[in-house]
mmCIF file of C-alpha atoms in Angstrom:
data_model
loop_
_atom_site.group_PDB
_atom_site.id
_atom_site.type_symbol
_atom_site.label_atom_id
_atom_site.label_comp_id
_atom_site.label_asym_id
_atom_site.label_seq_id
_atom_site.Cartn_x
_atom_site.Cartn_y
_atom_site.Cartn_z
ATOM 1 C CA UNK A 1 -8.097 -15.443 23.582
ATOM 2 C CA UNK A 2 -9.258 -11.704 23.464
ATOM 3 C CA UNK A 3 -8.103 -10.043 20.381
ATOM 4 C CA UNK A 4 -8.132 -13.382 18.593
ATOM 5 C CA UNK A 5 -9.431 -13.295 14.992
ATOM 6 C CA UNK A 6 -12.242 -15.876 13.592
ATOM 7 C CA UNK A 7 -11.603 -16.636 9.864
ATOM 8 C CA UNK A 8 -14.176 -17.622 7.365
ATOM 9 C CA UNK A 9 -13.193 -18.657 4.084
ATOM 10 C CA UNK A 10 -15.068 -17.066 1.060
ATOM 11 C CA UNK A 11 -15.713 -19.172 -1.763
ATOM 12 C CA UNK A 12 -14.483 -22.576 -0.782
ATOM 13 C CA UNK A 13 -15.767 -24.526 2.302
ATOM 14 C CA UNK A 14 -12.022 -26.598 2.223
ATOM 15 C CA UNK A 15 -8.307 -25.721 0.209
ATOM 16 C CA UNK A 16 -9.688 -28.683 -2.300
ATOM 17 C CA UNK A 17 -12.518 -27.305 -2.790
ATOM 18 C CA UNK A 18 -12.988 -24.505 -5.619
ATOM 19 C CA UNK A 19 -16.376 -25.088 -6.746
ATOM 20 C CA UNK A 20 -18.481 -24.167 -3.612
ATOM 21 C CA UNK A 21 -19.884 -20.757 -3.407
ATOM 22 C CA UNK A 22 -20.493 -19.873 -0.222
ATOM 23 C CA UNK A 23 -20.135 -17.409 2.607
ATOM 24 C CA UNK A 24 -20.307 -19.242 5.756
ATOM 25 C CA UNK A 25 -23.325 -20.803 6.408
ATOM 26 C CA UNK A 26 -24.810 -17.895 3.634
ATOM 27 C CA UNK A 27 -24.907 -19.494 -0.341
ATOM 28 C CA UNK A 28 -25.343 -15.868 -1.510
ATOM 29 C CA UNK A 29 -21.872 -14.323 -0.487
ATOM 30 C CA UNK A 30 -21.849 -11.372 -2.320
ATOM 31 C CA UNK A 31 -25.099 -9.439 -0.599
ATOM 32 C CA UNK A 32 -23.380 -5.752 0.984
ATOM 33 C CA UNK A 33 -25.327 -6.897 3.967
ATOM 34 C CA UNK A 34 -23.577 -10.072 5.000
ATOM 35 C CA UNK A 35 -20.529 -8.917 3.690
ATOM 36 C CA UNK A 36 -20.774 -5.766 6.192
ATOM 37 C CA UNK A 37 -21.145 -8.288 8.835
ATOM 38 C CA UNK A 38 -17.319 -8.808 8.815
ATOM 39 C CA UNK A 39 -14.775 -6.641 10.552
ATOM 40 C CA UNK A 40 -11.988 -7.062 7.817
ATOM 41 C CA UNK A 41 -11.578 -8.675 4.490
ATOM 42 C CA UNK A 42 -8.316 -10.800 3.677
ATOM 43 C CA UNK A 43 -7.651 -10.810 -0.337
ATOM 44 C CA UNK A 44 -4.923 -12.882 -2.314
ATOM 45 C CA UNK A 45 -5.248 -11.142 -6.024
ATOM 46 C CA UNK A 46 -4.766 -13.346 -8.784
ATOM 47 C CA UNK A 47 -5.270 -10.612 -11.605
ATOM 48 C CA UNK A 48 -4.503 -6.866 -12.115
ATOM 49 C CA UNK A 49 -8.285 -6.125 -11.173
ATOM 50 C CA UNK A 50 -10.562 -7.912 -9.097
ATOM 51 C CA UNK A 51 -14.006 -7.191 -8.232
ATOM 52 C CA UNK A 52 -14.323 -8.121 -4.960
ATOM 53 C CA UNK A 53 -11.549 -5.599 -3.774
ATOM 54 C CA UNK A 54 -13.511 -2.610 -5.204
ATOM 55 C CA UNK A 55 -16.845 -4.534 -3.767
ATOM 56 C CA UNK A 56 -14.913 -4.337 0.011
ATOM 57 C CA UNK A 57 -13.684 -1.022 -0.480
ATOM 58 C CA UNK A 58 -17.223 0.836 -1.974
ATOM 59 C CA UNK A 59 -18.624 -0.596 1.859
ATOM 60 C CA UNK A 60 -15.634 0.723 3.659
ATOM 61 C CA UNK A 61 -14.723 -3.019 4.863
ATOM 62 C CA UNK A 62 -10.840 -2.843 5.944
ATOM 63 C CA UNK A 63 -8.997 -5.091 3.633
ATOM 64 C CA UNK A 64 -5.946 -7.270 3.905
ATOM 65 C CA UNK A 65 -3.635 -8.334 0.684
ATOM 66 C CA UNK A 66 0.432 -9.669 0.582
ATOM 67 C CA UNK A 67 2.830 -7.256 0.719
ATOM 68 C CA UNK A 68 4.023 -5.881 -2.214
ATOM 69 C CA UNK A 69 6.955 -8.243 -2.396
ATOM 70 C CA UNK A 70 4.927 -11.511 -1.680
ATOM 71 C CA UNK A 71 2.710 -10.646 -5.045
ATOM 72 C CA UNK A 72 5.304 -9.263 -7.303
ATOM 73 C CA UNK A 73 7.291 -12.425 -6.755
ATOM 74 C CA UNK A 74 4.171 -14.550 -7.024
ATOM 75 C CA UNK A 75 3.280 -13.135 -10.045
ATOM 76 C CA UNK A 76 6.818 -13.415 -11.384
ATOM 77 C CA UNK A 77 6.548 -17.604 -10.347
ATOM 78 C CA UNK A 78 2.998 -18.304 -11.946
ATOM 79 C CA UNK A 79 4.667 -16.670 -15.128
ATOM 80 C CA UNK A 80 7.182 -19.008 -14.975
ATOM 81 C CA UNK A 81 5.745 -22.173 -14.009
ATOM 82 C CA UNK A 82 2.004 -22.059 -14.899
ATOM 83 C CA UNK A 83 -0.827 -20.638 -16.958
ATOM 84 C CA UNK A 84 -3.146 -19.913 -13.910
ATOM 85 C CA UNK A 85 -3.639 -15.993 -12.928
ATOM 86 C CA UNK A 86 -2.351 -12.341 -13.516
ATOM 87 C CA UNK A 87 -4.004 -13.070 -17.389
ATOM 88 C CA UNK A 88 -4.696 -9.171 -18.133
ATOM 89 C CA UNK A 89 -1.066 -8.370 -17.981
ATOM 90 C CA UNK A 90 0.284 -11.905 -19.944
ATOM 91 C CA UNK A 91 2.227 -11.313 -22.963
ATOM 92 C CA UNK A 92 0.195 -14.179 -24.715
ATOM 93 C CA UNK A 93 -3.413 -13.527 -23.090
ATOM 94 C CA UNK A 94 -3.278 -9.395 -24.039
ATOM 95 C CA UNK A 95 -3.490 -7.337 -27.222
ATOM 96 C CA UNK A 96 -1.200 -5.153 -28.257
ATOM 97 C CA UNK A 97 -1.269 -1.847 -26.913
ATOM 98 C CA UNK A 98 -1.481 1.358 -28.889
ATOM 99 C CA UNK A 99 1.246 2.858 -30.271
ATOM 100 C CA UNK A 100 1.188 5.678 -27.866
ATOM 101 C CA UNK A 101 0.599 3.952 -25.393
ATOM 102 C CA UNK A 102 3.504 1.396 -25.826
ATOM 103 C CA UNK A 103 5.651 4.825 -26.344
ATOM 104 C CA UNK A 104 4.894 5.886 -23.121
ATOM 105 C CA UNK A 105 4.602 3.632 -20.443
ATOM 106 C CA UNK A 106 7.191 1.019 -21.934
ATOM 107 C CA UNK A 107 6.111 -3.012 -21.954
ATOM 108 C CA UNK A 108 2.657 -3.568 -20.123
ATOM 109 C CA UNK A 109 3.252 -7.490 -20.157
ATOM 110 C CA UNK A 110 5.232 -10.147 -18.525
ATOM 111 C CA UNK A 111 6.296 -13.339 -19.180
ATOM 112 C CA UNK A 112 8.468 -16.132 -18.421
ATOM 113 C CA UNK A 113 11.391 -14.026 -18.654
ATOM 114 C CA UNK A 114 9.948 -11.191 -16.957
ATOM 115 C CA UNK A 115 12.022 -9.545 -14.203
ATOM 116 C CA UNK A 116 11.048 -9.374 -10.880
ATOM 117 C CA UNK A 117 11.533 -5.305 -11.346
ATOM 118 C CA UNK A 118 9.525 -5.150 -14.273
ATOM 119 C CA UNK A 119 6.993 -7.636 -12.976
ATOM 120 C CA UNK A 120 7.025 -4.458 -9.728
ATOM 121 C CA UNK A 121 6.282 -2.205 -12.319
ATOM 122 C CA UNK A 122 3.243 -3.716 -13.523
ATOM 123 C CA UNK A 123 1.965 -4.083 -9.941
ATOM 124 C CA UNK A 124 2.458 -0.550 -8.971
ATOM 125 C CA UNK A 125 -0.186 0.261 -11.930
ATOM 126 C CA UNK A 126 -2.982 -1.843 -10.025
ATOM 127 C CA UNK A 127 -5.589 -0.297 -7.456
ATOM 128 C CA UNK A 128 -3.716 -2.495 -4.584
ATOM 129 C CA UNK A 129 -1.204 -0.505 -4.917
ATOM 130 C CA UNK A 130 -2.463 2.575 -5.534
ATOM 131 C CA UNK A 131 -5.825 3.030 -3.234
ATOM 132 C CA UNK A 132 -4.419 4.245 0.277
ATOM 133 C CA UNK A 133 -6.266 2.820 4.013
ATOM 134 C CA UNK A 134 -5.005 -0.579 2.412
ATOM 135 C CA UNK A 135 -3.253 -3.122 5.128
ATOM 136 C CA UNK A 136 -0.641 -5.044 4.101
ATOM 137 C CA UNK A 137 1.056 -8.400 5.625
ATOM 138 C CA UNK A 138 4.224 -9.897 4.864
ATOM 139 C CA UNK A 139 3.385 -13.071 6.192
ATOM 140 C CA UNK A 140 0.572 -15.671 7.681
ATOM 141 C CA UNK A 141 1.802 -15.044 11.306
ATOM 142 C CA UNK A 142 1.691 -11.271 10.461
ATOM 143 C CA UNK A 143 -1.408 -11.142 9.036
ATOM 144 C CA UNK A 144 -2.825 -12.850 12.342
ATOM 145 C CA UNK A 145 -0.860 -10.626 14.654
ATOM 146 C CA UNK A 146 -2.237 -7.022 12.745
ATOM 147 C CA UNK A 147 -5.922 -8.756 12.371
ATOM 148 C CA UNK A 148 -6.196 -8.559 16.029
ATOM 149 C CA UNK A 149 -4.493 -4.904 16.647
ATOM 150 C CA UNK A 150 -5.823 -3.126 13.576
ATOM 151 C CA UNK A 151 -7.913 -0.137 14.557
ATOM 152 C CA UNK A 152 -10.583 -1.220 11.950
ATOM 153 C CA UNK A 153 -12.423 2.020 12.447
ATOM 154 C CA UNK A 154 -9.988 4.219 12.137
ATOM 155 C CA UNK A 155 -9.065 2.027 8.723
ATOM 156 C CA UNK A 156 -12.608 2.102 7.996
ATOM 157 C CA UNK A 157 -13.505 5.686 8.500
ATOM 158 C CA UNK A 158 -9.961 6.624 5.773
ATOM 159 C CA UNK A 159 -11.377 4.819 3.122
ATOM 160 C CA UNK A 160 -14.764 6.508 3.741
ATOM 161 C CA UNK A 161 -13.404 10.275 3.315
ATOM 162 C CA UNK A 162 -11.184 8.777 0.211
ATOM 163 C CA UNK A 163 -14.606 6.873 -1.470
ATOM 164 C CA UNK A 164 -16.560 10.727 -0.728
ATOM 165 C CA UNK A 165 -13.591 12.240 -2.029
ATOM 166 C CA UNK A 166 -13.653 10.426 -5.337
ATOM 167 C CA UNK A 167 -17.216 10.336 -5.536
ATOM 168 C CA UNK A 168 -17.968 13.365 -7.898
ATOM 169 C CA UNK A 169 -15.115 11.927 -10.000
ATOM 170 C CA UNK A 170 -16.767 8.553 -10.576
ATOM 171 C CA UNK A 171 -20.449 10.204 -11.366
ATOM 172 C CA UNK A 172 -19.141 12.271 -13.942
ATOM 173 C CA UNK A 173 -17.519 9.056 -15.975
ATOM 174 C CA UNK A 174 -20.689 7.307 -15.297
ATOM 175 C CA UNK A 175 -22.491 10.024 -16.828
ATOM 176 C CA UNK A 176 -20.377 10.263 -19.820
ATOM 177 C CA UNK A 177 -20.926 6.299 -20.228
ATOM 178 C CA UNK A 178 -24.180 6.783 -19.773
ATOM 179 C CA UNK A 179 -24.610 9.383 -22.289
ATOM 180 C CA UNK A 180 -21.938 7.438 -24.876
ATOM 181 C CA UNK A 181 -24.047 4.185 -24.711
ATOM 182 C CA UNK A 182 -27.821 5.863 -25.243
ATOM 183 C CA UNK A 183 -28.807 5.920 -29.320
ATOM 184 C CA UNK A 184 -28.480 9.328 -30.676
ATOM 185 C CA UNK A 185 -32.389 9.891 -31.627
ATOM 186 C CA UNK A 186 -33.940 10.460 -28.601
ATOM 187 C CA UNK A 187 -31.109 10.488 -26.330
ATOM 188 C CA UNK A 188 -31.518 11.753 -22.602
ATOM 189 C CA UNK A 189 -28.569 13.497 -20.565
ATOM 190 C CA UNK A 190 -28.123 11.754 -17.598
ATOM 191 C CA UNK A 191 -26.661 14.788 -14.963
ATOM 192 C CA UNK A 192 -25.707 18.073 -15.651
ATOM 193 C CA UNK A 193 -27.206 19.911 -12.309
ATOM 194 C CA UNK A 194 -29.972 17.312 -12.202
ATOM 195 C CA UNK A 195 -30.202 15.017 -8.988
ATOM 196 C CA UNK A 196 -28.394 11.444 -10.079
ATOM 197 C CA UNK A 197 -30.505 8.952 -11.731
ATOM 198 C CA UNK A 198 -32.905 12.078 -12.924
ATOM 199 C CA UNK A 199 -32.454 11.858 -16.564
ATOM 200 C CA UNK A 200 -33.816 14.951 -18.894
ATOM 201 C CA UNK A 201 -34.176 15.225 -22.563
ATOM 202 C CA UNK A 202 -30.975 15.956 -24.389
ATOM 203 C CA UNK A 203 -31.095 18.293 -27.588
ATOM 204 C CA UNK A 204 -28.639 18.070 -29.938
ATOM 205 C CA UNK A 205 -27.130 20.862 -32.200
ATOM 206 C CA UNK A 206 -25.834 20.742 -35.615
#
């Protein structure tokens, strides 16, 4: 029926299968070109970063993920019953933080015993809940229903103005990384009123 979505699994060609790589019929799935091909992007995050959400979102590609509530209380069940997922925030995966840190934000790790308010807490520091434009779905029948009433470009066109926005923000820290990683003898400044990617030789003071 019109308005109907088509689903293609990324990753997997069956639920048993975890080993396949593939896109489709493409064996390369992570190209910006075949992933532009798609309307919308449906994401369930297993880890307080994941690459492929920044990878939809630097192309503009609308993206789906659980509602908060469906991940908080995920993540509070793996904790309980498994080792699998949400490692960078486990108590007995992570380091400790820094004193000041610690100080000031409270615990940054869950376990077991983890509440499902603290276990909110930690999920309100990650980009899915952070980044706006991002659609939401509190269940499968949901998630079908808004896939086929979404105004993608509209969705699309938001997280466009917010990636332009942010833009001057993210060149200036890869600048500084640039500049941090490059050996002090002969160093170059990447930047600093130069087009991007035109490097020019930095001179250092005493």
């Amino acid at each position: 029926p019109k308005g109907t979505p088509r689903f293609v699994f990324l990753g997997a060609t069956g639920l048993q299968d975890r080993t396949n790589n593939r896109l489709g019929e493409w064996t390369n799935p992570f190209s910006y070109r075949d992933l532009s091909r798609f309307t919308a992007a449906v994401q369930f995050p297993w880890d307080m970063g994941m690459l492929m959400f920044n990878e939809f979102y630097s192309i503009n590609l609308p993206t789906f993920l659980p509602s908060k509530r469906w991940l908080v209380l995920t993540m509070q069940r793996l904790a309980q019953t498994t080792d699998f997922g949400w490692w960078q925030v486990r108590r007995d995966h992570g380091l400790s933080a820094p004193t000041e840190v610690a100080e000031a934000e409270g615990d940054l790790w869950m376990d077991e015993n983890s509440t499902a308010s603290h276990v909110a807490g930690l999920y309100d520091l990650t980009d899915f809940a952070l980044w706006p434009h991002i659609l939401y779905f509190d269940s499968l029948p949901d998630l079908i229903h808004q896939s086929g009433t979404t105004d993608y470009d509209a969705v699309s066109a938001g997280m466009a103005a917010w990636n332009q926005g942010w833009f001057p923000a993210s060149l200036q820290v890869f600048v500084e990384s640039i500049n941090l990683l490059l050996p002090d003898e002969g160093q170059h400044e990447w930047g600093q009123g130069n087009e991007p990617g035109v490097a020019r030789e930095k001179t250092w003071g005493l």
